PDB file of C-alpha atoms and ligand atoms in Angstrom:
ATOM      1  CA  MET A   1      14.798  -1.094  17.506  1.00  0.00           C
ATOM      2  CA  GLY A   2      13.867  -0.813  13.849  1.00  0.00           C
ATOM      3  CA  LEU A   3      13.373   2.942  13.715  1.00  0.00           C
ATOM      4  CA  PHE A   4      14.355   4.500  10.398  1.00  0.00           C
ATOM      5  CA  SER A   5      13.983   7.869   8.797  1.00  0.00           C
ATOM      6  CA  THR A   6      13.103   8.280   5.132  1.00  0.00           C
ATOM      7  CA  VAL A   7      14.809   5.705   2.875  1.00  0.00           C
ATOM      8  CA  THR A   8      15.475   6.298  -0.817  1.00  0.00           C
ATOM      9  CA  LEU A   9      14.440   3.173  -2.719  1.00  0.00           C
ATOM     10  CA  TYR A  10      15.256   4.668  -6.119  1.00  0.00           C
ATOM     11  CA  GLU A  11      16.790   7.917  -7.293  1.00  0.00           C
ATOM     12  CA  ASP A  12      17.884   9.449 -10.580  1.00  0.00           C
ATOM     13  CA  PRO A  13      18.146  13.150 -11.436  1.00  0.00           C
ATOM     14  CA  ARG A  14      14.463  13.313 -12.519  1.00  0.00           C
ATOM     15  CA  HIS A  15      12.753  10.722 -10.393  1.00  0.00           C
ATOM     16  CA  ARG A  16      12.826   9.201  -6.943  1.00  0.00           C
ATOM     17  CA  PHE A  17      10.804   6.740  -4.882  1.00  0.00           C
ATOM     18  CA  LEU A  18      10.986   7.192  -1.108  1.00  0.00           C
ATOM     19  CA  HIS A  19       9.866   5.082   1.836  1.00  0.00           C
ATOM     20  CA  LEU A  20       8.869   7.578   4.524  1.00  0.00           C
ATOM     21  CA  GLY A  21       9.875   6.973   8.145  1.00  0.00           C
ATOM     22  CA  TRP A  22       8.095   5.280  11.023  1.00  0.00           C
ATOM     23  CA  GLU A  23       6.876   6.336  14.446  1.00  0.00           C
ATOM     24  CA  GLU A  24       9.718   6.360  16.957  1.00  0.00           C
ATOM     25  CA  GLN A  25       7.811   4.249  19.415  1.00  0.00           C
ATOM     26  CA  GLU A  26       6.048   1.035  18.503  1.00  0.00           C
ATOM     27  CA  GLU A  27       2.460   1.177  19.678  1.00  0.00           C
ATOM     28  CA  GLU A  28       0.436  -1.729  20.970  1.00  0.00           C
ATOM     29  CA  GLY A  29      -2.984  -2.350  19.419  1.00  0.00           C
ATOM     30  CA  PHE A  30      -2.088  -0.237  16.410  1.00  0.00           C
ATOM     31  CA  VAL A  31      -1.100  -1.642  13.026  1.00  0.00           C
ATOM     32  CA  GLN A  32       2.233  -0.291  11.772  1.00  0.00           C
ATOM     33  CA  THR A  33       1.952   1.329   8.337  1.00  0.00           C
ATOM     34  CA  ASN A  34       4.299   2.361   5.527  1.00  0.00           C
ATOM     35  CA  GLN A  35       3.881   5.487   3.436  1.00  0.00           C
ATOM     36  CA  TYR A  36       5.712   6.162   0.166  1.00  0.00           C
ATOM     37  CA  LEU A  37       6.359   9.168  -2.030  1.00  0.00           C
ATOM     38  CA  ILE A  38       7.198   9.341  -5.737  1.00  0.00           C
ATOM     39  CA  GLN A  39       8.773  12.525  -7.032  1.00  0.00           C
ATOM     40  CA  ASP A  40       8.886  12.921 -10.795  1.00  0.00           C
ATOM     41  CA  GLY A  41      10.316  16.284 -11.846  1.00  0.00           C
ATOM     42  CA  ASP A  42       8.284  18.861  -9.924  1.00  0.00           C
ATOM     43  CA  GLU A  43       5.351  16.524  -9.375  1.00  0.00           C
ATOM     44  CA  VAL A  44       4.817  14.504  -6.181  1.00  0.00           C
ATOM     45  CA  VAL A  45       2.586  11.481  -5.672  1.00  0.00           C
ATOM     46  CA  LEU A  46       1.764  10.174  -2.181  1.00  0.00           C
ATOM     47  CA  LEU A  47       0.960   6.468  -1.850  1.00  0.00           C
ATOM     48  CA  ASP A  48      -1.425   5.519   0.992  1.00  0.00           C
ATOM     49  CA  PRO A  49      -0.404   8.482   3.179  1.00  0.00           C
ATOM     50  CA  GLY A  50      -2.385   6.995   6.024  1.00  0.00           C
ATOM     51  CA  GLY A  51      -4.897   7.656   8.723  1.00  0.00           C
ATOM     52  CA  ALA A  52      -5.441  10.577  11.059  1.00  0.00           C
ATOM     53  CA  HIS A  53      -3.317   8.894  13.715  1.00  0.00           C
ATOM     54  CA  VAL A  54      -0.062   9.060  11.717  1.00  0.00           C
ATOM     55  CA  PHE A  55      -0.830  12.321   9.891  1.00  0.00           C
ATOM     56  CA  PRO A  56       1.474  14.669  11.875  1.00  0.00           C
ATOM     57  CA  ARG A  57       4.476  12.371  11.421  1.00  0.00           C
ATOM     58  CA  VAL A  58       3.800  11.695   7.718  1.00  0.00           C
ATOM     59  CA  LEU A  59       3.267  15.396   7.049  1.00  0.00           C
ATOM     60  CA  ALA A  60       6.615  16.150   8.713  1.00  0.00           C
ATOM     61  CA  ASN A  61       8.321  13.416   6.619  1.00  0.00           C
ATOM     62  CA  VAL A  62       6.816  14.759   3.379  1.00  0.00           C
ATOM     63  CA  ALA A  63       7.556  18.421   4.171  1.00  0.00           C
ATOM     64  CA  GLU A  64      11.168  17.507   4.912  1.00  0.00           C
ATOM     65  CA  VAL A  65      11.777  16.156   1.401  1.00  0.00           C
ATOM     66  CA  VAL A  66       9.478  18.137  -0.947  1.00  0.00           C
ATOM     67  CA  ASP A  67       7.520  21.367  -1.166  1.00  0.00           C
ATOM     68  CA  LEU A  68       3.904  20.564  -0.176  1.00  0.00           C
ATOM     69  CA  SER A  69       2.606  22.540  -3.191  1.00  0.00           C
ATOM     70  CA  GLN A  70       4.240  19.885  -5.414  1.00  0.00           C
ATOM     71  CA  VAL A  71       1.905  17.186  -4.085  1.00  0.00           C
ATOM     72  CA  ARG A  72      -0.516  16.752  -6.993  1.00  0.00           C
ATOM     73  CA  HIS A  73      -1.714  13.194  -6.564  1.00  0.00           C
ATOM     74  CA  ILE A  74      -2.776  11.173  -3.523  1.00  0.00           C
ATOM     75  CA  PHE A  75      -3.341   7.493  -4.225  1.00  0.00           C
ATOM     76  CA  TYR A  76      -5.319   5.214  -1.931  1.00  0.00           C
ATOM     77  CA  SER A  77      -5.013   1.475  -2.566  1.00  0.00           C
ATOM     78  CA  HIS A  78      -8.367   0.877  -0.838  1.00  0.00           C
ATOM     79  CA  GLN A  79     -10.784   2.275   1.720  1.00  0.00           C
ATOM     80  CA  ASP A  80      -9.423   0.999   5.029  1.00  0.00           C
ATOM     81  CA  PRO A  81      -9.022   3.621   7.779  1.00  0.00           C
ATOM     82  CA  ASP A  82      -5.263   3.043   8.205  1.00  0.00           C
ATOM     83  CA  VAL A  83      -4.900   3.831   4.477  1.00  0.00           C
ATOM     84  CA  SER A  84      -7.227   6.734   3.877  1.00  0.00           C
ATOM     85  CA  SER A  85      -8.834   8.227   6.992  1.00  0.00           C
ATOM     86  CA  GLY A  86      -6.354  11.134   6.889  1.00  0.00           C
ATOM     87  CA  VAL A  87      -7.803  12.354   3.558  1.00  0.00           C
ATOM     88  CA  THR A  88      -9.594  15.377   5.022  1.00  0.00           C
ATOM     89  CA  LEU A  89      -6.367  16.490   6.695  1.00  0.00           C
ATOM     90  CA  TRP A  90      -4.353  16.181   3.465  1.00  0.00           C
ATOM     91  CA  LEU A  91      -6.781  17.929   1.077  1.00  0.00           C
ATOM     92  CA  PRO A  92      -6.443  21.450   2.546  1.00  0.00           C
ATOM     93  CA  ILE A  93      -2.659  21.120   2.896  1.00  0.00           C
ATOM     94  CA  ALA A  94      -1.973  19.545  -0.510  1.00  0.00           C
ATOM     95  CA  ASP A  95      -4.515  21.925  -1.986  1.00  0.00           C
ATOM     96  CA  ARG A  96      -3.622  21.210  -5.622  1.00  0.00           C
ATOM     97  CA  ALA A  97      -3.802  17.432  -5.225  1.00  0.00           C
ATOM     98  CA  LYS A  98      -6.382  15.032  -6.547  1.00  0.00           C
ATOM     99  CA  VAL A  99      -7.312  11.798  -4.808  1.00  0.00           C
ATOM    100  CA  TYR A 100      -7.300   8.493  -6.720  1.00  0.00           C
ATOM    101  CA  ILE A 101      -9.226   5.536  -5.337  1.00  0.00           C
ATOM    102  CA  SER A 102     -11.320   2.642  -6.687  1.00  0.00           C
ATOM    103  CA  GLY A 103     -14.679   3.847  -8.018  1.00  0.00           C
ATOM    104  CA  LEU A 104     -16.277   1.459  -5.515  1.00  0.00           C
ATOM    105  CA  TRP A 105     -15.196   3.736  -2.655  1.00  0.00           C
ATOM    106  CA  THR A 106     -15.769   7.279  -3.913  1.00  0.00           C
ATOM    107  CA  ARG A 107     -19.280   7.356  -2.399  1.00  0.00           C
ATOM    108  CA  PHE A 108     -17.815   6.396   0.962  1.00  0.00           C
ATOM    109  CA  LEU A 109     -15.336   9.295   1.170  1.00  0.00           C
ATOM    110  CA  PRO A 110     -18.038  11.777   2.303  1.00  0.00           C
ATOM    111  CA  HIS A 111     -18.208   9.661   5.483  1.00  0.00           C
ATOM    112  CA  PHE A 112     -14.631  10.789   6.217  1.00  0.00           C
ATOM    113  CA  GLY A 113     -15.781  14.394   5.567  1.00  0.00           C
ATOM    114  CA  VAL A 114     -14.765  14.764   1.873  1.00  0.00           C
ATOM    115  CA  TYR A 115     -17.538  16.690   0.079  1.00  0.00           C
ATOM    116  CA  ASP A 116     -15.757  18.147  -2.962  1.00  0.00           C
ATOM    117  CA  GLN A 117     -16.152  15.382  -5.549  1.00  0.00           C
ATOM    118  CA  ARG A 118     -14.121  17.422  -8.073  1.00  0.00           C
ATOM    119  CA  ARG A 119     -10.975  16.424  -6.204  1.00  0.00           C
ATOM    120  CA  ILE A 120     -11.759  12.698  -6.340  1.00  0.00           C
ATOM    121  CA  VAL A 121     -10.802  10.583  -9.345  1.00  0.00           C
ATOM    122  CA  PRO A 122     -12.490   7.161  -9.367  1.00  0.00           C
ATOM    123  CA  ILE A 123     -10.259   4.400 -10.765  1.00  0.00           C
ATOM    124  CA  PRO A 124     -12.276   2.030 -12.989  1.00  0.00           C
ATOM    125  CA  ASP A 125     -12.171  -1.694 -12.217  1.00  0.00           C
ATOM    126  CA  GLY A 126      -9.801  -2.408 -15.110  1.00  0.00           C
ATOM    127  CA  GLY A 127      -7.187   0.034 -13.773  1.00  0.00           C
ATOM    128  CA  GLY A 128      -5.418   2.517 -16.013  1.00  0.00           C
ATOM    129  CA  THR A 129      -2.575   4.989 -15.963  1.00  0.00           C
ATOM    130  CA  LEU A 130      -1.753   8.211 -14.196  1.00  0.00           C
ATOM    131  CA  PRO A 131       0.125  10.354 -16.741  1.00  0.00           C
ATOM    132  CA  LEU A 132       2.628  12.755 -15.180  1.00  0.00           C
ATOM    133  CA  ALA A 133       3.869  15.972 -16.793  1.00  0.00           C
ATOM    134  CA  SER A 134       7.269  14.439 -17.681  1.00  0.00           C
ATOM    135  CA  GLY A 135       5.642  11.686 -19.713  1.00  0.00           C
ATOM    136  CA  THR A 136       6.043   9.058 -16.977  1.00  0.00           C
ATOM    137  CA  ARG A 137       2.892   6.971 -16.703  1.00  0.00           C
ATOM    138  CA  LEU A 138       2.225   5.292 -13.377  1.00  0.00           C
ATOM    139  CA  GLN A 139       0.067   2.201 -13.779  1.00  0.00           C
ATOM    140  CA  PHE A 140      -2.927   1.289 -11.622  1.00  0.00           C
ATOM    141  CA  ILE A 141      -2.841  -2.512 -11.415  1.00  0.00           C
ATOM    142  CA  PRO A 142      -6.086  -4.235 -10.340  1.00  0.00           C
ATOM    143  CA  SER A 143      -5.768  -6.125  -7.047  1.00  0.00           C
ATOM    144  CA  HIS A 144      -9.481  -6.577  -6.332  1.00  0.00           C
ATOM    145  CA  PHE A 145     -10.324  -8.959  -3.477  1.00  0.00           C
ATOM    146  CA  LEU A 146      -6.710  -8.730  -2.241  1.00  0.00           C
ATOM    147  CA  HIS A 147      -8.086  -7.919   0.200  1.00  0.00           C
ATOM    148  CA  SER A 148     -10.590  -5.146  -0.534  1.00  0.00           C
ATOM    149  CA  THR A 149     -13.317  -5.639  -3.181  1.00  0.00           C
ATOM    150  CA  GLY A 150     -12.087  -2.478  -4.933  1.00  0.00           C
ATOM    151  CA  CYS A 151      -8.316  -2.360  -4.696  1.00  0.00           C
ATOM    152  CA  PHE A 152      -5.268  -1.326  -6.763  1.00  0.00           C
ATOM    153  CA  SER A 153      -1.489  -1.589  -6.739  1.00  0.00           C
ATOM    154  CA  VAL A 154       0.664   1.070  -8.437  1.00  0.00           C
ATOM    155  CA  PHE A 155       3.562   0.209 -10.730  1.00  0.00           C
ATOM    156  CA  ASP A 156       6.197   2.867 -11.271  1.00  0.00           C
ATOM    157  CA  PRO A 157       7.874   1.987 -14.596  1.00  0.00           C
ATOM    158  CA  VAL A 158      10.895   4.233 -13.919  1.00  0.00           C
ATOM    159  CA  SER A 159      12.008   2.669 -10.614  1.00  0.00           C
ATOM    160  CA  ARG A 160      10.266  -0.648 -11.418  1.00  0.00           C
ATOM    161  CA  ILE A 161       8.912  -0.599  -7.851  1.00  0.00           C
ATOM    162  CA  LEU A 162       5.394  -1.894  -7.254  1.00  0.00           C
ATOM    163  CA  PHE A 163       3.420  -0.342  -4.415  1.00  0.00           C
ATOM    164  CA  SER A 164       1.270  -3.327  -3.438  1.00  0.00           C
ATOM    165  CA  GLY A 165      -1.046  -1.974  -0.708  1.00  0.00           C
ATOM    166  CA  ASP A 166      -1.926  -4.754   1.722  1.00  0.00           C
ATOM    167  CA  ILE A 167      -0.443  -7.492  -0.484  1.00  0.00           C
ATOM    168  CA  GLY A 168       2.910  -8.474   1.011  1.00  0.00           C
ATOM    169  CA  ALA A 169       2.000  -6.937   4.365  1.00  0.00           C
ATOM    170  CA  ALA A 170       3.731  -8.238   7.471  1.00  0.00           C
ATOM    171  CA  VAL A 171       2.858  -7.895  11.130  1.00  0.00           C
ATOM    172  CA  PHE A 172       5.985  -7.780  13.267  1.00  0.00           C
ATOM    173  CA  PRO A 173       6.191  -9.039  16.820  1.00  0.00           C
ATOM    174  CA  PRO A 174       7.022  -6.263  19.310  1.00  0.00           C
ATOM    175  CA  GLY A 175      10.613  -5.038  18.962  1.00  0.00           C
ATOM    176  CA  LYS A 176      11.251  -6.979  15.734  1.00  0.00           C
ATOM    177  CA  ARG A 177      10.399  -4.516  12.939  1.00  0.00           C
ATOM    178  CA  TYR A 178      12.796  -3.879  10.031  1.00  0.00           C
ATOM    179  CA  GLU A 179      12.312  -1.981   6.783  1.00  0.00           C
ATOM    180  CA  GLU A 180      13.741  -4.427   4.241  1.00  0.00           C
ATOM    181  CA  VAL A 181      13.343  -8.198   3.955  1.00  0.00           C
ATOM    182  CA  ARG A 182      16.742  -9.938   3.868  1.00  0.00           C
ATOM    183  CA  ASP A 183      15.630 -13.503   4.656  1.00  0.00           C
ATOM    184  CA  PHE A 184      12.324 -14.509   3.076  1.00  0.00           C
ATOM    185  CA  ASP A 185      11.976 -17.736   5.091  1.00  0.00           C
ATOM    186  CA  ALA A 186      12.405 -15.860   8.370  1.00  0.00           C
ATOM    187  CA  HIS A 187       9.986 -13.139   7.215  1.00  0.00           C
ATOM    188  CA  LEU A 188       7.232 -15.502   6.070  1.00  0.00           C
ATOM    189  CA  PRO A 189       5.771 -16.223   9.551  1.00  0.00           C
ATOM    190  CA  TYR A 190       5.073 -12.475   9.887  1.00  0.00           C
ATOM    191  CA  MET A 191       3.046 -12.482   6.645  1.00  0.00           C
ATOM    192  CA  GLU A 192       1.271 -15.828   6.648  1.00  0.00           C
ATOM    193  CA  GLY A 193      -1.586 -15.292   9.121  1.00  0.00           C
ATOM    194  CA  PHE A 194      -2.620 -11.955   7.633  1.00  0.00           C
ATOM    195  CA  HIS A 195      -2.687 -13.200   4.041  1.00  0.00           C
ATOM    196  CA  LYS A 196      -4.565 -16.422   4.841  1.00  0.00           C
ATOM    197  CA  ARG A 197      -7.300 -14.550   6.698  1.00  0.00           C
ATOM    198  CA  TYR A 198      -7.647 -11.329   4.658  1.00  0.00           C
ATOM    199  CA  MET A 199      -7.012 -12.354   1.040  1.00  0.00           C
ATOM    200  CA  ALA A 200     -10.160 -13.615  -0.726  1.00  0.00           C
ATOM    201  CA  GLY A 201      -8.917 -16.804  -2.373  1.00  0.00           C
ATOM    202  CA  ASN A 202      -6.181 -18.406  -4.441  1.00  0.00           C
ATOM    203  CA  GLY A 203      -7.898 -17.663  -7.786  1.00  0.00           C
ATOM    204  CA  VAL A 204      -7.248 -13.925  -7.406  1.00  0.00           C
ATOM    205  CA  CYS A 205      -3.789 -14.340  -5.801  1.00  0.00           C
ATOM    206  CA  ARG A 206      -2.746 -16.230  -8.917  1.00  0.00           C
ATOM    207  CA  LYS A 207      -4.144 -13.671 -11.391  1.00  0.00           C
ATOM    208  CA  TRP A 208      -2.401 -10.808  -9.571  1.00  0.00           C
ATOM    209  CA  ALA A 209       0.913 -12.668  -9.196  1.00  0.00           C
ATOM    210  CA  ASP A 210       0.947 -13.530 -12.914  1.00  0.00           C
ATOM    211  CA  LEU A 211       0.094  -9.960 -13.932  1.00  0.00           C
ATOM    212  CA  VAL A 212       2.761  -8.501 -11.636  1.00  0.00           C
ATOM    213  CA  SER A 213       5.379 -11.024 -12.787  1.00  0.00           C
ATOM    214  CA  SER A 214       4.765  -9.910 -16.385  1.00  0.00           C
ATOM    215  CA  LEU A 215       5.614  -6.273 -15.509  1.00  0.00           C
ATOM    216  CA  GLY A 216       9.266  -6.878 -14.619  1.00  0.00           C
ATOM    217  CA  VAL A 217       8.983  -5.669 -11.033  1.00  0.00           C
ATOM    218  CA  GLU A 218      12.297  -5.024  -9.211  1.00  0.00           C
ATOM    219  CA  ALA A 219      10.836  -4.439  -5.738  1.00  0.00           C
ATOM    220  CA  ILE A 220       7.540  -4.796  -3.887  1.00  0.00           C
ATOM    221  CA  ALA A 221       6.700  -2.069  -1.386  1.00  0.00           C
ATOM    222  CA  PRO A 222       3.732  -2.976   0.855  1.00  0.00           C
ATOM    223  CA  GLN A 223       1.624  -0.755   3.125  1.00  0.00           C
ATOM    224  CA  HIS A 224       2.593  -2.765   6.226  1.00  0.00           C
ATOM    225  CA  GLY A 225       5.806  -4.617   7.001  1.00  0.00           C
ATOM    226  CA  ALA A 226       8.966  -4.489   4.914  1.00  0.00           C
ATOM    227  CA  VAL A 227      10.086  -3.854   1.333  1.00  0.00           C
ATOM    228  CA  MET A 228      11.024  -6.928  -0.743  1.00  0.00           C
ATOM    229  CA  LYS A 229      13.670  -6.417  -3.428  1.00  0.00           C
ATOM    230  CA  GLY A 230      14.944  -8.648  -6.226  1.00  0.00           C
ATOM    231  CA  GLU A 231      15.058 -12.280  -5.164  1.00  0.00           C
ATOM    232  CA  GLN A 232      12.923 -11.572  -2.062  1.00  0.00           C
ATOM    233  CA  ALA A 233      10.169 -10.117  -4.285  1.00  0.00           C
ATOM    234  CA  ARG A 234      10.352 -13.130  -6.613  1.00  0.00           C
ATOM    235  CA  ARG A 235      10.105 -15.501  -3.639  1.00  0.00           C
ATOM    236  CA  PHE A 236       7.054 -13.583  -2.432  1.00  0.00           C
ATOM    237  CA  LEU A 237       5.292 -13.765  -5.820  1.00  0.00           C
ATOM    238  CA  ALA A 238       5.957 -17.517  -6.041  1.00  0.00           C
ATOM    239  CA  TRP A 239       4.570 -18.037  -2.516  1.00  0.00           C
ATOM    240  CA  PHE A 240       1.546 -15.785  -3.032  1.00  0.00           C
ATOM    241  CA  ARG A 241       0.673 -17.484  -6.340  1.00  0.00           C
ATOM    242  CA  GLU A 242       0.172 -20.802  -4.521  1.00  0.00           C
ATOM    243  CA  LEU A 243      -1.416 -19.431  -1.337  1.00  0.00           C
ATOM    244  CA  ARG A 244      -4.661 -21.002  -0.145  1.00  0.00           C
ATOM    245  CA  CYS A 245      -6.573 -18.323   1.695  1.00  0.00           C
ATOM    246  CA  GLY A 246      -9.966 -16.738   2.322  1.00  0.00           C
ATOM    247  CA  VAL A 247     -12.766 -18.814   0.774  1.00  0.00           C
ATOM    248  CA  ASP A 248     -10.285 -21.673   0.165  1.00  0.00           C
ATOM    249  CA  VAL A 249      -9.934 -22.162   3.915  1.00  0.00           C
ATOM    250  CA  ALA A 250     -13.230 -20.701   5.192  1.00  0.00           C
ATOM    251  CA  ASP A 251     -14.683 -24.065   6.242  1.00  0.00           C
ATOM    252  CA  SER A 252     -12.741 -23.843   9.462  1.00  0.00           C
ATOM    253  CA  PHE A 253     -14.599 -20.655  10.475  1.00  0.00           C
ATOM    254  CA  TYR A 254     -18.082 -21.901   9.564  1.00  0.00           C
ATOM    255  CA  GLY A 255     -17.544 -25.269  11.165  1.00  0.00           C
ATOM    256  CA  ALA A 256     -17.560 -23.574  14.550  1.00  0.00           C
ATOM    257  CA  SER A 257     -21.057 -22.084  14.064  1.00  0.00           C
ATOM    258  CA  SER A 258     -22.693 -25.486  13.421  1.00  0.00           C
ATOM    259  CA  ARG A 259     -21.893 -26.468  17.000  1.00  0.00           C
ATOM    260  CA  PRO A 260     -24.278 -25.348  19.723  1.00  0.00           C
ATOM    261  CA  ALA A 261     -23.207 -22.033  21.243  1.00  0.00           C
ATOM    262  CA  ALA A 262     -21.695 -22.364  24.697  1.00  0.00           C
ATOM    263  CA  ARG A 263     -24.083 -21.316  27.455  1.00  0.00           C
TER     264      ARG A 263
HETATM  265 FE1   FE B 301      -6.585  -3.060   4.354  1.00  0.00          FE
END
């Protein structure tokens, strides 16, 4: 079945990192998404809280675990609709929150109906930190071209969990979803096709994998698919570092167009 309600990935008296639940029913033609929440003292950060389609469920999950007035930061890894199209629904509800997204995409948010630029914080290409009131500093880790041209992961140095956006995403066959990877080899077929087609090329996979490996990450939490902890996360980084994808394998797409179109 694979249904789960909110899972605590890390918790201490001052800080927790939660994986919010899923839709009860799997839906065909609709990519399954994960949303996460970091609570640090009285401050709450939402990570890719998702599109309009999942908004009622995510709102219910968030409201169950924190006071909505504590939501001060909404992070979007990139501009895709499954990540960020719910932004206009969140802004009036989390009315003290700011939105963090790559500076490449801030001019696109008005197309979702966001007109108050004072609530948008563009993340510069080199990344940076999000300082919280307790002194915790979340880190914006560049993940450009993996897959979006302007794209970030978030490293939480307290839990040592990396929110990786689309990197590490998996697409489950119907009826097969699970929230944590236990067997990397069995999980790999659910990740391979997506990464080969969406990620821009091995050069950037390698830079990101090396940067992430240097942080001492304990778990990788992606926006689709399942969380990879410990050895599973290390296996993923080793695989991703060597992946040939995107422009490395694009010949196969262009080869088709040199043949006469079928009539
Ligand atoms: Fe995406």
